[in-house]
Amino acid sequence: MKSTVSTEYPGSASRGIMIGEMAEQDRPRERLWRLGAESLKDEELLAIIMRVGHGGTSVLELAQRLLHRYQNNLGMLAAASPADLAKIKGIGKAKAAELKATFALATRLAESSLPERARLENPQRAAAYLREIMRDKNQEELHAILLDTKNRFIRDELITKGLVDRSHSHAREVFRAAIQYNAAKMLLAHNHPSGDPTPSAADTMCTKSLVEAGKLIGIEVIDHLIIGAKMDNQDHDYYSFREHDQI
C-alpha cells in the first residue's frame, strides 16, 4: 500500500509529492542515512522531526512555510513559544511540542559541551563556550561561570533573564551560587541580543561594582564577557573587559 505521508524534496517540479512517489534516494530520511544529517537543509531536518504534512500540504512545504514565518532564522524559531507555534496552520500542539523538545535538547547539548573541570584559560575559550549557550537569545541573560583556583570550570549559573543591568547591582544574587559551590573565581557573562557586544555605560559601571564586591567577599571576578554576533565593522563577536584592561 502506498504511504500517505507526504513530503517535498527541494527542487521538485511538483508540490506535495508523496514519499512513496519519490525516488528512494531523494527522501530526507534516506538522505540522512546515506549522507549524514549535516548534508540536509534546515527544512529537510524539520520535515523529519514533524514527520507528516497537513491537509494536502507536504511536510517539507510545511517546514519551508514555518521557516519563512520566522525569517529563515532557526534562532527565532527556537525562541518561539509552544503556544505561538501551535497557532500556525498545520503545526498544532503535537508538532509544537516536538519542535520545542528538539530545540531544548540542542540547547542542553551546547550547555554540556564544556566538560566539568575543563580550564577556561583565556577569553577566547570562554567565548567559544558562551556563544553556543547564548546564540540567538532574544532576551539578555546574565551568567556566572564559577571557577576554582586554577580557573577550572565548576558550573554555569544562570543569574537572571532580562534587565541584566539592573541585576548587576544586586551583588548578593550574583555571588550566592559562588559562595554555595565554594568557587574561588568567577567569570561574568551576558549577551546583547542586538548583536553588538560593545558595553554600555551601565555595563561598565556595574562590572566595576561587582569586581569590588568580589574583592570584599573573597571571590575574584576575572572577566566579564559580553556576547554578541559577528559583524563586518568589528573584529570579534564578544567583548572582554579583561582584554580591554578594564579588570
CSV table of C-alpha atoms in Angstrom, one decimal:
chain,number,residue,atom,x,y,z
A,1,MET,CA,0.0,0.0,0.0
A,2,LYS,CA,1.3,3.4,-0.9
A,3,SER,CA,2.3,5.6,2.1
A,4,THR,CA,0.0,8.6,2.8
A,5,VAL,CA,2.8,10.5,4.4
A,6,SER,CA,3.7,13.4,2.2
A,7,THR,CA,6.9,15.5,1.7
A,8,GLU,CA,8.6,17.5,-1.0
A,9,TYR,CA,12.2,17.4,-2.0
A,10,PRO,CA,13.8,20.7,-2.8
A,11,GLY,CA,13.9,21.4,-6.5
A,12,SER,CA,11.0,19.1,-7.3
A,13,ALA,CA,8.8,20.4,-10.1
A,14,SER,CA,5.6,19.2,-8.3
A,15,ARG,CA,4.2,20.2,-4.9
A,16,GLY,CA,3.0,17.9,-2.1
A,17,ILE,CA,4.6,14.8,-3.7
A,18,MET,CA,4.1,11.7,-1.6
A,19,ILE,CA,7.1,9.9,-0.1
A,20,GLY,CA,6.0,6.7,-1.9
A,21,GLU,CA,6.2,8.6,-5.2
A,22,MET,CA,9.7,9.9,-4.6
A,23,ALA,CA,12.9,8.2,-5.6
A,24,GLU,CA,14.1,6.5,-2.5
A,25,GLN,CA,17.5,8.2,-2.6
A,26,ASP,CA,15.7,11.6,-2.6
A,27,ARG,CA,13.7,11.1,0.6
A,28,PRO,CA,15.0,13.2,3.5
A,29,ARG,CA,15.3,10.2,5.9
A,30,GLU,CA,17.2,8.1,3.4
A,31,ARG,CA,19.4,11.1,2.5
A,32,LEU,CA,20.2,11.5,6.2
A,33,TRP,CA,21.2,7.8,6.4
A,34,ARG,CA,23.3,8.0,3.3
A,35,LEU,CA,24.9,11.4,3.5
A,36,GLY,CA,24.6,12.4,7.2
A,37,ALA,CA,22.4,14.9,8.9
A,38,GLU,CA,24.9,17.7,8.2
A,39,SER,CA,24.1,17.4,4.5
A,40,LEU,CA,20.4,18.1,4.9
A,41,LYS,CA,18.9,21.6,4.6
A,42,ASP,CA,17.1,23.1,7.6
A,43,GLU,CA,13.7,22.4,6.1
A,44,GLU,CA,14.6,18.7,5.5
A,45,LEU,CA,15.6,18.3,9.1
A,46,LEU,CA,12.4,20.0,10.3
A,47,ALA,CA,10.4,17.8,8.0
A,48,ILE,CA,11.9,14.6,9.5
A,49,ILE,CA,11.1,15.9,13.0
A,50,MET,CA,7.5,16.8,12.1
A,51,ARG,CA,7.0,13.6,10.0
A,52,VAL,CA,3.7,14.5,8.3
A,53,GLY,CA,2.1,17.4,6.5
A,54,HIS,CA,-1.4,18.7,6.9
A,55,GLY,CA,-4.4,19.0,4.7
A,56,GLY,CA,-2.7,18.3,1.4
A,57,THR,CA,0.4,20.3,2.3
A,58,SER,CA,3.5,18.2,2.2
A,59,VAL,CA,5.6,18.1,5.3
A,60,LEU,CA,8.5,19.7,3.6
A,61,GLU,CA,6.4,22.5,2.3
A,62,LEU,CA,5.1,23.0,5.8
A,63,ALA,CA,8.7,23.1,7.1
A,64,GLN,CA,9.5,25.8,4.5
A,65,ARG,CA,6.5,27.8,5.5
A,66,LEU,CA,7.5,27.5,9.1
A,67,LEU,CA,11.0,28.8,8.5
A,68,HIS,CA,9.7,31.6,6.3
A,69,ARG,CA,7.4,32.6,9.2
A,70,TYR,CA,10.5,33.2,11.4
A,71,GLN,CA,12.6,34.9,8.6
A,72,ASN,CA,14.5,31.7,7.9
A,73,ASN,CA,16.2,32.1,11.3
A,74,LEU,CA,16.5,29.0,13.4
A,75,GLY,CA,17.3,31.1,16.5
A,76,MET,CA,14.0,32.9,16.2
A,77,LEU,CA,12.2,29.6,15.6
A,78,ALA,CA,13.8,28.0,18.6
A,79,ALA,CA,12.8,31.0,20.8
A,80,ALA,CA,9.1,30.8,19.8
A,81,SER,CA,6.8,29.6,22.5
A,82,PRO,CA,4.8,26.4,22.1
A,83,ALA,CA,1.6,28.4,22.1
A,84,ASP,CA,2.8,30.6,19.2
A,85,LEU,CA,4.0,27.5,17.2
A,86,ALA,CA,0.7,25.7,17.8
A,87,LYS,CA,-1.2,28.6,16.2
A,88,ILE,CA,0.4,28.1,12.9
A,89,LYS,CA,-1.8,26.2,10.4
A,90,GLY,CA,-0.6,22.6,10.2
A,91,ILE,CA,1.6,22.7,13.3
A,92,GLY,CA,-0.8,22.2,16.3
A,93,LYS,CA,0.1,21.2,19.8
A,94,ALA,CA,1.8,17.9,19.0
A,95,LYS,CA,4.2,19.2,16.4
A,96,ALA,CA,4.9,22.3,18.5
A,97,ALA,CA,5.9,20.1,21.4
A,98,GLU,CA,8.1,18.0,19.2
A,99,LEU,CA,9.9,21.1,17.9
A,100,LYS,CA,10.4,22.7,21.3
A,101,ALA,CA,11.7,19.4,22.7
A,102,THR,CA,14.2,19.2,19.8
A,103,PHE,CA,15.5,22.7,20.4
A,104,ALA,CA,15.6,22.1,24.2
A,105,LEU,CA,17.9,19.1,23.6
A,106,ALA,CA,20.1,21.1,21.3
A,107,THR,CA,20.5,23.8,24.0
A,108,ARG,CA,21.3,21.2,26.6
A,109,LEU,CA,23.9,19.7,24.3
A,110,ALA,CA,25.6,23.0,24.0
A,111,GLU,CA,25.5,23.5,27.7
A,112,SER,CA,27.2,20.2,28.3
A,113,SER,CA,29.9,20.9,25.7
A,114,LEU,CA,32.3,22.2,28.3
A,115,PRO,CA,33.3,19.2,30.5
A,116,GLU,CA,33.4,19.7,34.2
A,117,ARG,CA,36.9,20.7,35.4
A,118,ALA,CA,37.9,22.0,32.0
A,119,ARG,CA,40.0,25.1,32.2
A,120,LEU,CA,38.9,28.5,31.0
A,121,GLU,CA,42.4,29.8,30.3
A,122,ASN,CA,41.5,32.9,28.2
A,123,PRO,CA,38.6,35.0,26.9
A,124,GLN,CA,38.7,33.2,23.6
A,125,ARG,CA,38.0,29.8,25.1
A,126,ALA,CA,35.3,31.3,27.4
A,127,ALA,CA,33.7,33.0,24.5
A,128,ALA,CA,33.7,29.7,22.4
A,129,TYR,CA,31.6,28.1,25.2
A,130,LEU,CA,29.3,31.0,25.8
A,131,ARG,CA,28.4,31.8,22.3
A,132,GLU,CA,26.8,28.4,21.9
A,133,ILE,CA,24.8,28.9,25.1
A,134,MET,CA,23.7,32.4,24.2
A,135,ARG,CA,23.3,32.1,20.5
A,136,ASP,CA,20.1,33.9,19.2
A,137,LYS,CA,18.7,34.6,22.6
A,138,ASN,CA,16.1,37.3,22.3
A,139,GLN,CA,16.5,38.4,26.0
A,140,GLU,CA,19.5,39.3,27.9
A,141,GLU,CA,20.8,36.6,30.2
A,142,LEU,CA,23.4,37.1,33.0
A,143,HIS,CA,25.6,34.0,33.7
A,144,ALA,CA,28.1,33.5,36.4
A,145,ILE,CA,30.7,30.9,35.4
A,146,LEU,CA,32.1,29.5,38.6
A,147,LEU,CA,35.8,28.5,38.7
A,148,ASP,CA,38.3,27.1,41.1
A,149,THR,CA,41.8,28.5,41.9
A,150,LYS,CA,43.2,27.1,38.7
A,151,ASN,CA,40.4,28.5,36.5
A,152,ARG,CA,38.8,25.1,36.2
A,153,PHE,CA,35.1,25.0,35.4
A,154,ILE,CA,32.8,24.2,38.3
A,155,ARG,CA,29.3,25.2,37.0
A,156,ASP,CA,27.5,27.7,34.8
A,157,GLU,CA,24.9,29.5,36.9
A,158,LEU,CA,22.1,31.5,35.2
A,159,ILE,CA,21.5,34.5,37.4
A,160,THR,CA,18.7,36.2,35.5
A,161,LYS,CA,16.9,36.7,32.2
A,162,GLY,CA,16.0,40.2,31.0
A,163,LEU,CA,17.1,43.6,32.5
A,164,VAL,CA,20.6,42.4,33.1
A,165,ASP,CA,21.9,45.8,34.0
A,166,ARG,CA,19.5,46.0,36.9
A,167,SER,CA,20.6,42.6,38.3
A,168,HIS,CA,24.2,43.7,38.2
A,169,SER,CA,23.6,46.0,41.1
A,170,HIS,CA,22.5,43.1,43.3
A,171,ALA,CA,25.8,41.5,44.2
A,172,ARG,CA,24.0,39.2,46.6
A,173,GLU,CA,22.3,37.4,43.7
A,174,VAL,CA,25.4,37.3,41.6
A,175,PHE,CA,27.6,35.8,44.3
A,176,ARG,CA,25.1,33.5,46.0
A,177,ALA,CA,25.9,30.4,43.9
A,178,ALA,CA,29.7,31.1,44.0
A,179,ILE,CA,29.6,31.0,47.8
A,180,GLN,CA,27.3,27.9,47.7
A,181,TYR,CA,29.7,26.0,45.5
A,182,ASN,CA,32.9,27.3,47.1
A,183,ALA,CA,34.1,29.0,43.9
A,184,ALA,CA,37.4,30.8,44.1
A,185,LYS,CA,36.9,32.9,41.0
A,186,MET,CA,34.0,33.9,38.7
A,187,LEU,CA,33.7,34.9,35.1
A,188,LEU,CA,30.6,37.0,34.4
A,189,ALA,CA,28.9,36.9,31.0
A,190,HIS,CA,25.8,38.3,29.4
A,191,ASN,CA,24.5,38.7,25.9
A,192,HIS,CA,23.4,41.6,23.8
A,193,PRO,CA,20.5,40.4,21.6
A,194,SER,CA,21.2,43.3,19.2
A,195,GLY,CA,24.4,41.6,18.2
A,196,ASP,CA,26.7,44.5,19.1
A,197,PRO,CA,28.8,43.4,22.1
A,198,THR,CA,30.0,47.0,22.9
A,199,PRO,CA,29.5,47.6,26.6
A,200,SER,CA,27.1,50.3,27.7
A,201,ALA,CA,27.9,52.8,30.4
A,202,ALA,CA,25.8,50.7,32.7
A,203,ASP,CA,27.7,47.6,31.8
A,204,THR,CA,31.0,49.2,32.7
A,205,MET,CA,29.7,50.7,35.9
A,206,CYS,CA,28.2,47.5,37.1
A,207,THR,CA,31.3,45.5,36.2
A,208,LYS,CA,33.4,47.7,38.3
A,209,SER,CA,30.9,47.4,41.2
A,210,LEU,CA,30.9,43.6,41.0
A,211,VAL,CA,34.7,43.4,40.8
A,212,GLU,CA,34.9,45.5,44.0
A,213,ALA,CA,32.2,43.3,45.7
A,214,GLY,CA,34.2,40.2,44.7
A,215,LYS,CA,37.2,41.6,46.5
A,216,LEU,CA,35.3,42.2,49.6
A,217,ILE,CA,33.7,38.7,49.5
A,218,GLY,CA,37.0,37.0,48.5
A,219,ILE,CA,35.8,35.7,45.1
A,220,GLU,CA,37.8,37.2,42.2
A,221,VAL,CA,35.9,38.3,39.2
A,222,ILE,CA,38.5,37.5,36.5
A,223,ASP,CA,36.5,38.9,33.5
A,224,HIS,CA,33.1,40.0,32.2
A,225,LEU,CA,32.3,38.9,28.6
A,226,ILE,CA,29.5,40.4,26.5
A,227,ILE,CA,28.5,38.0,23.7
A,228,GLY,CA,27.1,39.5,20.5
A,229,ALA,CA,27.2,38.4,16.9
A,230,LYS,CA,30.0,38.7,14.3
A,231,MET,CA,29.6,42.0,12.3
A,232,ASP,CA,31.7,43.5,9.5
A,233,ASN,CA,32.7,46.5,11.5
A,234,GLN,CA,34.1,44.6,14.4
A,235,ASP,CA,36.9,42.1,15.0
A,236,HIS,CA,35.1,39.8,17.5
A,237,ASP,CA,31.6,38.8,18.4
A,238,TYR,CA,32.4,39.3,22.0
A,239,TYR,CA,33.8,42.0,24.3
A,240,SER,CA,36.2,41.1,27.2
A,241,PHE,CA,36.7,43.6,29.9
A,242,ARG,CA,40.0,41.9,30.8
A,243,GLU,CA,41.3,42.2,27.2
A,244,HIS,CA,40.5,45.9,27.3
A,245,ASP,CA,42.3,46.3,30.6
A,246,GLN,CA,39.1,47.2,32.4
A,247,ILE,CA,39.6,44.4,35.0
